[in-house]
Short mmCIF file of C-alpha atoms in Angstrom, two decimals:
data_model
loop_
_atom_site.label_atom_id
_atom_site.label_comp_id
_atom_site.label_asym_id
_atom_site.label_seq_id
_atom_site.Cartn_x
_atom_site.Cartn_y
_atom_site.Cartn_z
CA MET A 1 -0.01 0.00 0.02
CA PRO A 2 1.51 3.25 -1.05
CA GLY A 3 2.02 5.86 1.76
CA ASP A 4 1.61 9.52 1.72
CA GLY A 5 5.03 9.72 0.04
CA ALA A 6 3.28 8.52 -3.26
CA VAL A 7 1.40 11.82 -3.27
CA ARG A 8 2.98 14.92 -4.89
CA VAL A 9 1.34 18.23 -5.66
CA VAL A 10 3.26 20.68 -7.91
CA ARG A 11 2.32 24.03 -9.39
CA TYR A 12 1.59 23.82 -13.15
CA GLY A 13 1.96 27.28 -14.71
CA PRO A 14 0.28 30.45 -13.36
CA ASP A 15 -3.04 28.93 -12.26
CA ALA A 16 -2.95 25.15 -12.02
CA LEU A 17 -1.95 22.26 -9.76
CA LEU A 18 -0.86 18.79 -10.83
CA VAL A 19 -1.21 15.86 -8.34
CA ASP A 20 0.81 12.81 -8.88
CA LEU A 21 -0.73 9.48 -7.53
CA ALA A 22 0.16 5.85 -7.59
CA GLY A 23 -2.43 4.65 -10.08
CA ALA A 24 -5.94 4.75 -11.46
CA GLY A 25 -7.72 3.88 -8.22
CA GLN A 26 -6.44 6.82 -6.31
CA VAL A 27 -7.03 9.11 -9.45
CA ARG A 28 -10.70 8.04 -9.27
CA ALA A 29 -10.94 8.51 -5.59
CA LEU A 30 -9.53 11.99 -5.61
CA ASP A 31 -11.51 12.96 -8.57
CA ASP A 32 -14.70 12.05 -6.81
CA ALA A 33 -13.54 13.86 -3.62
CA LEU A 34 -12.62 17.01 -5.41
CA ARG A 35 -15.99 17.02 -7.43
CA SER A 36 -17.94 16.57 -4.25
CA ALA A 37 -16.10 19.40 -2.54
CA PRO A 38 -14.25 21.49 -4.96
CA PRO A 39 -11.51 23.87 -3.75
CA ALA A 40 -12.36 27.59 -3.85
CA GLY A 41 -11.85 29.12 -7.41
CA ALA A 42 -11.38 25.67 -9.11
CA VAL A 43 -12.85 25.78 -12.71
CA ASP A 44 -11.69 22.40 -14.00
CA VAL A 45 -10.67 18.91 -12.61
CA VAL A 46 -9.06 16.64 -15.02
CA PRO A 47 -8.29 13.08 -14.13
CA ALA A 48 -5.81 11.09 -16.12
CA ALA A 49 -3.84 7.87 -15.80
CA ARG A 50 -1.83 8.59 -12.69
CA THR A 51 -2.50 12.29 -12.19
CA VAL A 52 -5.35 14.80 -11.44
CA LEU A 53 -5.05 18.41 -12.85
CA LEU A 54 -6.92 21.27 -11.24
CA ARG A 55 -7.23 24.63 -13.07
CA PHE A 56 -8.19 27.76 -11.10
CA GLY A 57 -9.54 31.07 -12.00
CA SER A 58 -6.48 32.82 -10.59
CA SER A 59 -3.01 32.23 -9.46
CA SER A 60 -3.99 33.45 -5.92
CA ALA A 61 -6.69 30.70 -5.85
CA ALA A 62 -4.10 27.98 -6.93
CA ASP A 63 -1.64 29.09 -4.26
CA ALA A 64 -4.33 29.01 -1.51
CA ALA A 65 -5.50 25.54 -2.52
CA VAL A 66 -2.11 23.67 -2.37
CA ASP A 67 -2.44 22.44 1.15
CA ALA A 68 -6.16 21.33 0.88
CA VAL A 69 -5.49 19.54 -2.27
CA ALA A 70 -2.49 17.77 -0.76
CA ALA A 71 -4.59 16.63 2.10
CA ALA A 72 -7.37 15.31 -0.19
CA ALA A 73 -4.88 13.51 -2.27
CA ARG A 74 -3.36 11.75 0.91
CA ALA A 75 -6.85 10.89 1.98
CA ALA A 76 -7.55 9.32 -1.34
CA ALA A 77 -4.33 7.36 -1.27
CA ARG A 78 -5.19 5.83 2.11
CA ALA A 79 -8.79 5.18 1.25
CA THR A 80 -8.01 3.22 -1.81
CA GLY A 81 -5.28 1.01 -0.33
CA GLY A 82 -3.67 0.50 -3.56
CA ALA A 83 -3.11 1.75 -7.14
CA GLY A 84 -5.78 -0.37 -8.88
CA PRO A 85 -9.13 1.11 -10.24
CA ALA A 86 -12.37 0.55 -8.57
CA ASP A 87 -14.64 -1.91 -10.67
CA ARG A 88 -17.39 0.39 -12.08
CA ARG A 89 -17.91 -1.46 -15.43
CA PRO A 90 -21.45 -1.78 -16.90
CA ALA A 91 -22.69 -5.36 -17.73
CA ASP A 92 -22.65 -4.85 -21.56
CA ALA A 93 -19.71 -3.94 -23.74
CA VAL A 94 -19.89 -1.40 -26.59
CA GLU A 95 -18.70 -3.17 -29.77
CA LEU A 96 -16.91 -1.04 -32.40
CA PRO A 97 -16.47 -2.45 -35.85
CA VAL A 98 -12.84 -1.94 -37.12
CA ARG A 99 -11.23 -2.02 -40.60
CA TYR A 100 -7.60 -3.06 -39.78
CA ASP A 101 -6.10 -0.78 -42.56
CA GLY A 102 -4.00 1.54 -40.33
CA PRO A 103 -0.66 2.89 -41.73
CA ASP A 104 1.27 1.74 -38.57
CA LEU A 105 0.11 -1.90 -38.63
CA ALA A 106 3.33 -3.17 -40.36
CA GLU A 107 5.50 -1.06 -37.96
CA VAL A 108 3.72 -2.27 -34.90
CA ALA A 109 4.30 -5.86 -36.04
CA ARG A 110 7.97 -5.12 -36.62
CA LEU A 111 8.30 -3.49 -33.10
CA THR A 112 6.49 -6.45 -31.39
CA GLY A 113 8.07 -9.30 -33.43
CA LEU A 114 4.58 -10.43 -34.49
CA THR A 115 2.96 -10.83 -37.93
CA PRO A 116 0.31 -8.13 -38.88
CA GLU A 117 -2.26 -10.89 -38.58
CA GLU A 118 -1.27 -11.64 -35.03
CA VAL A 119 -1.37 -7.93 -34.23
CA VAL A 120 -4.87 -7.76 -35.51
CA ARG A 121 -5.99 -11.00 -33.62
CA ARG A 122 -4.48 -9.92 -30.30
CA HIS A 123 -5.93 -6.34 -30.52
CA ALA A 124 -9.52 -7.74 -31.27
CA ALA A 125 -9.35 -10.48 -28.65
CA SER A 126 -9.21 -8.12 -25.61
CA THR A 127 -12.01 -6.49 -23.72
CA TYR A 128 -11.14 -3.04 -22.72
CA THR A 129 -12.24 -0.66 -20.11
CA VAL A 130 -12.37 3.15 -20.38
CA ALA A 131 -9.87 4.31 -17.70
CA PHE A 132 -10.44 8.15 -18.32
CA GLY A 133 -11.29 10.67 -20.99
CA GLY A 134 -9.47 13.55 -22.36
CA PHE A 135 -7.19 14.75 -25.02
CA MET A 136 -10.21 15.85 -27.12
CA PRO A 137 -14.02 15.26 -26.89
CA GLY A 138 -14.96 11.59 -27.10
CA PHE A 139 -11.47 10.40 -26.80
CA ALA A 140 -11.28 7.57 -24.21
CA TYR A 141 -8.21 5.88 -22.81
CA LEU A 142 -8.81 2.13 -22.88
CA THR A 143 -7.03 -0.33 -20.63
CA GLY A 144 -6.82 -3.94 -21.29
CA LEU A 145 -4.46 -3.86 -24.27
CA ASP A 146 -2.49 -7.07 -24.75
CA PRO A 147 0.99 -6.61 -23.23
CA ALA A 148 2.51 -7.84 -26.34
CA LEU A 149 1.01 -4.77 -28.19
CA HIS A 150 2.61 -2.13 -25.85
CA VAL A 151 4.56 0.09 -28.11
CA PRO A 152 5.91 3.67 -27.80
CA ARG A 153 4.32 6.65 -29.39
CA ARG A 154 6.02 7.94 -32.59
CA ALA A 155 9.06 10.01 -32.09
CA THR A 156 7.41 12.89 -34.03
CA PRO A 157 3.72 13.30 -33.81
CA ARG A 158 1.80 13.37 -37.07
CA GLU A 159 0.35 16.72 -37.90
CA ARG A 160 -2.98 14.98 -38.76
CA VAL A 161 -4.40 11.79 -37.63
CA PRO A 162 -7.83 11.22 -39.36
CA ALA A 163 -11.14 10.80 -37.55
CA GLY A 164 -11.92 7.26 -36.54
CA ALA A 165 -8.19 6.12 -36.40
CA VAL A 166 -7.95 3.14 -34.09
CA ALA A 167 -4.59 3.47 -32.27
CA VAL A 168 -2.32 2.17 -29.57
CA ALA A 169 0.51 3.71 -27.41
CA GLY A 170 1.93 2.36 -24.40
CA GLU A 171 -0.52 0.40 -22.36
CA TYR A 172 -3.49 2.00 -23.86
CA ALA A 173 -5.79 1.66 -27.00
CA ALA A 174 -8.02 4.43 -28.18
CA VAL A 175 -10.21 5.71 -31.21
CA TYR A 176 -9.53 9.27 -32.44
CA PRO A 177 -13.13 10.91 -32.65
CA ALA A 178 -11.97 13.61 -34.92
CA ALA A 179 -8.97 14.65 -37.01
CA THR A 180 -6.21 16.03 -34.95
CA PRO A 181 -2.27 15.97 -34.55
CA GLY A 182 -1.46 12.88 -32.57
CA GLY A 183 1.50 10.53 -31.93
CA TRP A 184 -0.17 7.08 -31.49
CA ARG A 185 0.44 4.19 -33.81
CA LEU A 186 -2.58 3.69 -36.12
CA LEU A 187 -3.88 0.16 -36.54
CA GLY A 188 -7.21 0.71 -38.39
CA THR A 189 -10.45 2.64 -38.90
CA CYS A 190 -13.72 2.85 -36.99
CA ASP A 191 -16.60 4.66 -38.48
CA VAL A 192 -18.60 4.96 -35.30
CA PRO A 193 -18.99 8.63 -34.16
CA LEU A 194 -17.86 9.00 -30.53
CA PHE A 195 -19.10 12.43 -29.46
CA ASP A 196 -22.28 14.42 -29.98
CA VAL A 197 -22.99 17.84 -28.40
CA ASP A 198 -26.73 17.26 -28.74
CA ARG A 199 -26.59 13.88 -26.67
CA ASP A 200 -26.67 13.66 -22.89
CA PRO A 201 -23.98 12.67 -22.04
CA PRO A 202 -22.11 13.69 -25.33
CA ALA A 203 -19.43 11.08 -25.01
CA LEU A 204 -20.30 7.48 -26.04
CA LEU A 205 -17.21 5.97 -24.22
CA ARG A 206 -17.37 7.07 -20.51
CA PRO A 207 -15.14 5.99 -17.59
CA GLY A 208 -15.96 2.34 -16.58
CA THR A 209 -17.46 1.52 -20.08
CA ARG A 210 -16.37 -1.92 -21.64
CA VAL A 211 -15.31 -1.86 -25.16
CA ARG A 212 -14.74 -4.61 -27.89
CA PHE A 213 -13.22 -4.22 -31.26
CA VAL A 214 -14.84 -6.31 -33.96
CA PRO A 215 -12.81 -6.84 -37.24
CA VAL A 216 -14.73 -6.05 -40.32
CA ASP A 217 -13.66 -6.04 -44.05
CA ASP A 218 -15.87 -2.80 -44.63
CA ALA A 219 -17.83 -1.17 -41.84
CA PRO A 220 -21.62 -0.84 -42.77
CA PRO A 221 -23.16 2.49 -42.98
CA SER A 222 -25.18 1.71 -39.93
CA THR A 223 -23.75 -0.08 -36.73
CA PRO A 224 -25.03 -1.77 -33.62
CA VAL A 225 -24.25 1.61 -31.79
CA ALA A 226 -26.30 4.55 -32.33
CA ALA A 227 -24.37 7.03 -34.43
CA PRO A 228 -24.61 10.59 -33.47
CA ALA A 229 -23.38 13.51 -35.68
CA PRO A 230 -19.51 13.60 -36.09
CA VAL A 231 -17.62 15.77 -33.61
CA ALA A 232 -15.66 17.30 -36.28
CA ALA A 233 -18.79 18.88 -38.00
CA PRO A 234 -18.93 22.44 -36.62
CA ALA A 235 -22.24 24.24 -36.04
CA PRO A 236 -23.28 26.64 -38.84
CA VAL A 237 -22.90 30.25 -38.09
CA ALA A 238 -26.63 31.21 -37.04
CA PRO A 239 -28.13 33.70 -34.67
CA SER A 240 -29.32 32.37 -31.36
CA SER A 241 -32.31 34.90 -31.58
CA PRO A 242 -33.69 37.10 -34.33
CA ALA A 243 -32.02 40.46 -34.72
CA PRO A 244 -33.34 43.48 -36.63
CA ALA A 245 -30.09 44.18 -38.34
CA GLY A 246 -27.08 42.07 -38.70
CA VAL A 247 -23.52 42.12 -40.13
CA GLU A 248 -23.10 40.60 -43.55
CA VAL A 249 -19.78 38.81 -44.22
CA LEU A 250 -18.43 39.99 -47.75
CA ALA A 251 -14.86 38.41 -47.47
CA THR A 252 -12.95 36.61 -44.74
CA GLY A 253 -9.36 36.44 -45.45
CA PRO A 254 -7.55 33.13 -44.94
CA LEU A 255 -9.58 32.31 -41.76
CA ALA A 256 -12.20 34.28 -39.68
CA LEU A 257 -13.61 32.64 -36.45
CA VAL A 258 -16.02 33.62 -33.83
CA GLU A 259 -14.41 33.53 -30.30
CA ASP A 260 -15.26 34.42 -26.72
CA ALA A 261 -13.78 33.59 -23.38
CA GLY A 262 -14.22 29.78 -24.00
CA ARG A 263 -15.96 27.02 -22.25
CA PRO A 264 -14.35 26.17 -19.00
CA GLY A 265 -15.38 23.22 -16.62
CA LEU A 266 -15.65 20.50 -19.45
CA ALA A 267 -12.09 19.29 -19.60
CA ALA A 268 -12.82 15.95 -17.71
CA VAL A 269 -15.10 14.87 -20.76
CA GLY A 270 -12.43 16.03 -23.21
CA VAL A 271 -13.76 19.36 -24.08
CA GLY A 272 -11.10 22.02 -23.88
CA ARG A 273 -11.72 25.76 -22.83
CA SER A 274 -10.73 27.22 -26.32
CA GLY A 275 -11.55 30.88 -26.78
CA ALA A 276 -9.76 33.73 -28.27
CA ALA A 277 -6.17 33.15 -28.82
CA ASP A 278 -5.12 36.62 -27.88
CA ALA A 279 -7.25 37.12 -24.78
CA GLY A 280 -5.77 40.56 -24.11
CA ALA A 281 -6.89 41.69 -27.62
CA ARG A 282 -10.43 40.33 -27.03
CA ARG A 283 -10.77 42.12 -23.69
CA LEU A 284 -9.43 45.27 -25.03
CA ALA A 285 -11.67 45.29 -28.01
CA ASN A 286 -14.78 44.48 -26.04
CA ARG A 287 -13.92 47.27 -23.57
CA LEU A 288 -13.46 49.76 -26.30
CA VAL A 289 -16.95 49.13 -27.75
CA GLY A 290 -18.55 48.94 -24.23
CA ASN A 291 -19.31 45.12 -24.44
CA ARG A 292 -19.50 42.79 -21.50
CA ALA A 293 -16.38 40.78 -20.97
CA ASP A 294 -18.13 37.59 -22.27
CA ALA A 295 -19.17 39.09 -25.53
CA ALA A 296 -18.10 37.08 -28.66
CA VAL A 297 -15.65 38.76 -31.18
CA LEU A 298 -14.24 37.93 -34.57
CA GLU A 299 -10.63 36.53 -34.76
CA VAL A 300 -9.12 37.01 -38.31
CA LEU A 301 -5.90 35.42 -39.43
CA LEU A 302 -3.73 37.92 -41.30
CA GLY A 303 -6.45 40.30 -42.20
CA GLY A 304 -8.64 40.46 -45.32
CA LEU A 305 -12.00 40.64 -43.44
CA GLU A 306 -14.82 42.85 -45.13
CA LEU A 307 -18.18 43.39 -43.30
CA ALA A 308 -21.27 45.24 -44.47
CA PHE A 309 -23.42 46.98 -41.75
CA PRO A 310 -26.87 47.52 -43.26
CA GLY A 311 -28.10 49.02 -39.86
CA GLY A 312 -24.74 50.63 -38.81
CA GLY A 313 -22.71 49.75 -35.71
CA VAL A 314 -19.70 50.52 -33.55
CA VAL A 315 -16.55 48.48 -33.94
CA ALA A 316 -13.08 48.30 -32.50
CA LEU A 317 -9.77 46.53 -33.69
CA ALA A 318 -7.08 45.10 -31.59
CA GLY A 319 -4.37 42.55 -31.87
CA ALA A 320 -2.49 42.40 -35.07
CA GLU A 321 -1.55 45.55 -36.85
CA VAL A 322 -3.89 45.73 -39.77
CA PRO A 323 -4.84 48.69 -42.09
CA ALA A 324 -8.51 49.24 -42.16
CA THR A 325 -11.25 51.60 -43.66
CA VAL A 326 -14.87 52.36 -43.38
CA ASP A 327 -15.99 53.37 -46.74
CA GLY A 328 -12.42 54.32 -47.74
CA VAL A 329 -11.98 56.34 -44.54
CA PRO A 330 -9.02 55.03 -42.43
CA VAL A 331 -9.83 53.45 -39.09
CA ALA A 332 -7.68 53.84 -36.18
CA PRO A 333 -6.63 50.77 -34.19
CA HIS A 334 -7.47 50.44 -30.45
CA THR A 335 -10.41 52.83 -30.62
CA ALA A 336 -14.19 52.60 -31.09
CA THR A 337 -15.23 53.58 -34.67
CA ARG A 338 -18.83 54.24 -35.61
CA VAL A 339 -19.91 52.55 -38.87
CA PRO A 340 -22.63 54.35 -40.63
CA ALA A 341 -25.69 52.41 -41.83
CA GLY A 342 -24.91 50.92 -45.21
CA ALA A 343 -21.12 51.25 -44.88
CA VAL A 344 -18.40 48.51 -45.25
CA LEU A 345 -15.52 47.87 -42.92
CA ARG A 346 -12.48 46.53 -44.98
CA THR A 347 -9.24 45.31 -43.40
CA GLY A 348 -6.05 44.88 -45.36
CA SER A 349 -3.11 42.57 -44.69
CA ALA A 350 -1.44 42.52 -41.35
CA THR A 351 1.81 44.33 -41.21
CA HIS A 352 2.59 42.84 -37.78
CA GLY A 353 1.27 40.08 -35.82
CA LEU A 354 -0.94 37.14 -36.90
CA ARG A 355 -4.50 37.56 -35.50
CA LEU A 356 -6.72 40.65 -35.67
CA THR A 357 -9.70 40.88 -33.11
CA VAL A 358 -12.75 42.76 -34.29
CA ALA A 359 -15.41 43.62 -31.72
CA VAL A 360 -18.79 44.80 -32.63
CA ARG A 361 -20.99 46.65 -30.08
CA GLY A 362 -23.45 44.21 -28.64
CA GLY A 363 -21.33 41.06 -29.39
CA VAL A 364 -21.55 38.68 -32.15
CA ASP A 365 -24.66 36.64 -31.49
CA VAL A 366 -24.24 33.13 -32.85
CA ALA A 367 -25.77 30.06 -31.22
CA PRO A 368 -23.77 28.82 -28.22
CA VAL A 369 -22.53 25.20 -28.07
CA LEU A 370 -21.94 23.74 -24.57
CA GLY A 371 -22.23 27.23 -23.12
CA SER A 372 -19.82 29.05 -25.43
CA ARG A 373 -19.72 30.71 -28.81
CA ALA A 374 -16.01 29.78 -29.18
CA ALA A 375 -14.95 27.91 -32.32
CA ASP A 376 -12.52 25.11 -31.14
CA ARG A 377 -10.47 24.02 -34.26
CA LEU A 378 -9.08 20.90 -32.49
CA ALA A 379 -12.41 19.56 -31.26
CA GLY A 380 -14.61 20.85 -34.15
CA ILE A 381 -17.02 22.34 -31.58
CA GLY A 382 -18.65 25.69 -31.98
CA PRO A 383 -19.49 27.97 -34.97
CA ALA A 384 -17.94 27.06 -38.34
CA PRO A 385 -15.34 29.49 -39.92
CA LEU A 386 -16.98 32.50 -41.48
CA ARG A 387 -17.89 32.42 -45.25
CA PRO A 388 -18.80 35.21 -47.69
CA GLY A 389 -22.63 35.58 -47.51
CA ASP A 390 -22.99 34.81 -43.79
CA VAL A 391 -24.99 37.30 -41.78
CA LEU A 392 -24.10 37.50 -38.16
CA ALA A 393 -26.74 38.72 -35.71
CA VAL A 394 -25.53 41.56 -33.22
CA GLY A 395 -26.55 40.64 -29.50
CA SER A 396 -27.16 42.80 -26.59
CA ALA A 397 -23.93 42.03 -24.47
CA VAL A 398 -23.47 45.82 -23.76
CA ALA A 399 -22.07 46.90 -20.26
CA ALA A 400 -21.16 50.55 -20.82
CA ALA A 401 -20.72 53.34 -23.11
CA ALA A 402 -17.84 52.97 -25.76
CA GLN A 403 -14.67 54.40 -24.26
CA PRO A 404 -10.96 54.79 -24.74
CA TRP A 405 -8.75 52.34 -22.96
CA PRO A 406 -5.05 52.53 -22.10
CA ASP A 407 -3.16 50.22 -24.36
CA PRO A 408 0.67 50.28 -24.36
CA PRO A 409 2.21 49.59 -27.73
CA ARG A 410 3.52 46.04 -28.65
CA ALA A 411 6.94 45.23 -29.35
CA TRP A 412 6.75 43.07 -32.51
CA PRO A 413 9.48 40.51 -33.16
CA SER A 414 12.14 41.13 -35.85
CA ALA A 415 15.40 39.46 -36.90
CA SER A 416 17.32 41.38 -34.24
CA SER A 417 14.72 41.41 -31.64
CA PRO A 418 13.14 38.25 -31.00
CA ALA A 419 9.58 37.72 -29.33
CA VAL A 420 10.06 37.06 -25.51
CA LEU A 421 7.97 34.33 -23.90
CA ARG A 422 8.13 34.28 -20.19
CA VAL A 423 8.10 30.86 -18.58
CA LEU A 424 7.60 29.29 -15.30
CA PRO A 425 9.19 25.85 -14.47
CA GLY A 426 6.99 22.88 -15.56
CA PRO A 427 5.84 19.89 -13.52
CA ARG A 428 8.19 17.40 -15.30
CA ALA A 429 11.74 18.55 -14.78
CA ASP A 430 12.48 15.08 -13.59
CA TRP A 431 12.12 13.84 -17.06
CA PHE A 432 14.94 15.98 -18.41
CA PRO A 433 18.78 16.14 -17.42
CA ALA A 434 19.87 18.83 -15.08
CA GLY A 435 19.98 22.29 -16.84
CA ALA A 436 17.31 21.56 -19.44
CA LEU A 437 15.36 24.64 -18.48
CA ASP A 438 18.54 26.69 -18.87
CA ALA A 439 19.11 25.14 -22.28
CA LEU A 440 15.50 26.21 -23.35
CA VAL A 441 16.14 29.76 -22.19
CA ALA A 442 19.70 29.93 -23.77
CA ALA A 443 18.69 28.65 -27.22
CA ALA A 444 17.56 30.66 -30.34
CA TRP A 445 14.08 29.49 -31.56
CA THR A 446 12.14 29.96 -34.77
CA VAL A 447 8.60 29.58 -35.32
CA ALA A 448 7.81 26.46 -37.52
CA PRO A 449 5.23 26.48 -40.30
CA ALA A 450 3.07 23.89 -38.81
CA SER A 451 1.79 26.13 -36.08
CA ASP A 452 -1.92 26.98 -35.45
CA ARG A 453 -4.44 27.49 -32.74
CA VAL A 454 -3.60 24.17 -31.18
CA ALA A 455 0.18 24.76 -30.85
CA VAL A 456 3.16 26.88 -31.86
CA ARG A 457 5.84 24.62 -32.94
CA LEU A 458 9.51 25.63 -32.82
CA ALA A 459 12.72 24.83 -34.63
CA GLY A 460 16.04 25.03 -33.08
CA PRO A 461 18.42 22.72 -31.26
CA ALA A 462 16.87 19.42 -29.89
CA LEU A 463 16.53 19.50 -26.13
CA PRO A 464 17.73 16.38 -24.31
CA ARG A 465 15.43 14.08 -22.41
CA LEU A 466 16.12 11.28 -19.96
CA ASP A 467 15.25 7.87 -21.13
CA ARG A 468 12.30 7.09 -18.86
CA GLY A 469 10.07 5.42 -21.37
CA GLU A 470 6.51 6.69 -21.86
CA LEU A 471 4.95 9.29 -19.64
CA PRO A 472 1.46 8.39 -18.87
CA SER A 473 -1.04 10.64 -20.28
CA GLU A 474 -2.00 13.66 -18.11
CA GLY A 475 -3.77 16.91 -18.21
CA LEU A 476 -2.41 19.96 -20.16
CA VAL A 477 -2.72 23.83 -19.85
CA PRO A 478 -2.52 26.54 -22.46
CA GLY A 479 0.96 27.78 -22.68
CA ALA A 480 2.43 24.38 -21.66
CA VAL A 481 5.97 23.82 -23.43
CA GLN A 482 5.90 20.14 -24.10
CA VAL A 483 8.96 18.31 -25.43
CA PRO A 484 8.25 15.30 -27.61
CA PRO A 485 11.12 12.64 -28.27
CA ASP A 486 12.58 14.77 -31.15
CA GLY A 487 13.45 17.45 -28.64
CA LEU A 488 11.70 20.28 -30.46
CA PRO A 489 9.39 22.21 -28.11
CA VAL A 490 5.64 22.57 -28.83
CA VAL A 491 3.96 25.56 -27.15
CA PHE A 492 0.32 24.83 -26.65
CA GLY A 493 -2.35 27.47 -27.57
CA PRO A 494 -6.07 27.85 -26.83
CA ASP A 495 -7.27 24.62 -28.76
CA HIS A 496 -4.71 22.44 -27.09
CA PRO A 497 -5.56 18.87 -26.33
CA VAL A 498 -6.96 18.26 -22.91
CA THR A 499 -4.44 15.55 -22.01
CA GLY A 500 -0.96 14.66 -23.63
CA GLY A 501 1.77 12.22 -23.20
CA TYR A 502 5.06 14.18 -23.63
CA PRO A 503 6.71 15.94 -20.55
CA VAL A 504 6.20 19.67 -19.96
CA LEU A 505 9.40 21.43 -19.23
CA ALA A 506 7.80 24.89 -18.83
CA VAL A 507 4.71 26.87 -18.92
CA LEU A 508 4.08 30.37 -20.29
CA ASP A 509 2.81 33.15 -18.03
CA ALA A 510 -0.66 34.55 -18.99
CA PRO A 511 0.63 37.57 -20.94
CA SER A 512 3.07 35.49 -22.93
CA ARG A 513 0.11 33.36 -24.19
CA ASP A 514 -1.04 36.45 -25.91
CA VAL A 515 2.42 37.08 -27.41
CA ALA A 516 2.57 33.48 -28.72
CA ALA A 517 -0.91 34.00 -30.32
CA GLN A 518 0.59 36.61 -32.65
CA LEU A 519 3.72 34.70 -33.81
CA ARG A 520 4.16 33.89 -37.48
CA PRO A 521 6.16 31.17 -39.00
CA GLY A 522 9.73 32.33 -39.21
CA ASP A 523 9.52 34.70 -36.14
CA ALA A 524 12.27 34.57 -33.87
CA VAL A 525 11.65 33.50 -30.24
CA ARG A 526 13.47 33.34 -27.04
CA PHE A 527 12.27 32.25 -23.45
CA VAL A 528 12.92 34.17 -20.28
CA PRO A 529 12.20 32.85 -16.73
CA VAL A 530 9.72 34.61 -14.76
CA PRO A 531 11.61 36.11 -11.85
CA GLY A 532 11.27 34.67 -8.44
CA ARG A 533 9.01 31.80 -9.40
CA THR A 534 9.88 28.03 -8.94
CA GLY A 535 7.92 24.94 -9.09
CA ARG A 536 6.78 23.31 -5.79
#
């Protein structure tokens, strides 16, 4: 029986705690305890393989909760008397038909010394149990994988794993509910949708559910399991209530999204917070037009947005520096601008930065999904990207009169002046040799092309890692600096996966997350430690 020494509570960035435990039984017990009596200020509790992550609404709330969380973790360890999970399995197993056509099937056979046919036989022979959810909506970590099929993740994750991919990594099996980056080994394809925002509960595979994989040559269009709408199909842009006058989208540029403050509190079922990438720009633009803090705005990649205002309106631009006009008259950034009835707002190409935020007085009123209007690109939840011809209703999320707001000028990166990202120590220093954080800080980094709202990927010298095998999947936070086996850091953004399986060396402070949101491919980056902060 593990003693209290098996429990460890560490700070995880500016507003989170990570609890290390001995196994799934203790995780389940602590998760139950924290949900029954959550610490003050906690907004998310994320159980994983051997950890529980708690995110708070502020750094001070996280600081105040350390002792209480540690006491609850020790109580959970004593109560379970071991690391094994409690038996909560339902009587019937969910059967998932699988075409074993995955691109890694031959590689898994090579790694295990088995034939591809034997890999398929062993994978389909097991009965699995959902240990926990996470990573993304509908993604379930399945225990019960034949030990002969335990293989490591790929050294470099794929930039895109297709929806329905049946995969293995370490001791777990899983099915990817939607297309996403990922590092698991792909064995086959399952066509059963696993997540539906209109179903209660939305996830088909929940902790304790038993699962069996059934080999098929070609999955039929209908399966024994009720098939909800795929998670990757985003909701159309539509007003949540009629509005007398809206805003017509004439052009979008490369990508224009509706974003708000996100959807906290759902990470345990695989739904990340998401929300505006540059939270500071969202807050500033909303203040400038007098909106409430929760009003939805438009997030525009590199400019190119054109909006017609049949009934007029008030707008403000923040974030990336983008030239803009209303019927040919230049619009100043970081100030409220009245748009006359029938006028058109046009934005050019960004001269500095990546993402322009456009606030409209009253807020963009699209139908909320799971309590938020944010478009989550990884999960496929929320409104679809804007298209020419869309008409956006304007809401009533007004808090005050439009007013100026202090906004210090930004220092944009250049070849001689890199962008500065301030970091706190991450929770997994013990997965790196001594001095790894110093190496991260000392190195010169460049933003890689494969960067988006999920993560900023960096090019530079590979960071060394200790050979400790596979890190069990655990909760992630925005701004986490994760180091996969290739040693190249990945800085997670607003649409990050809920859990991940590579060690986190550092975490950005909150203002640096906004800096990261404006980084373009090719930008120079350096990391700087936050003074006076260490892990605990």
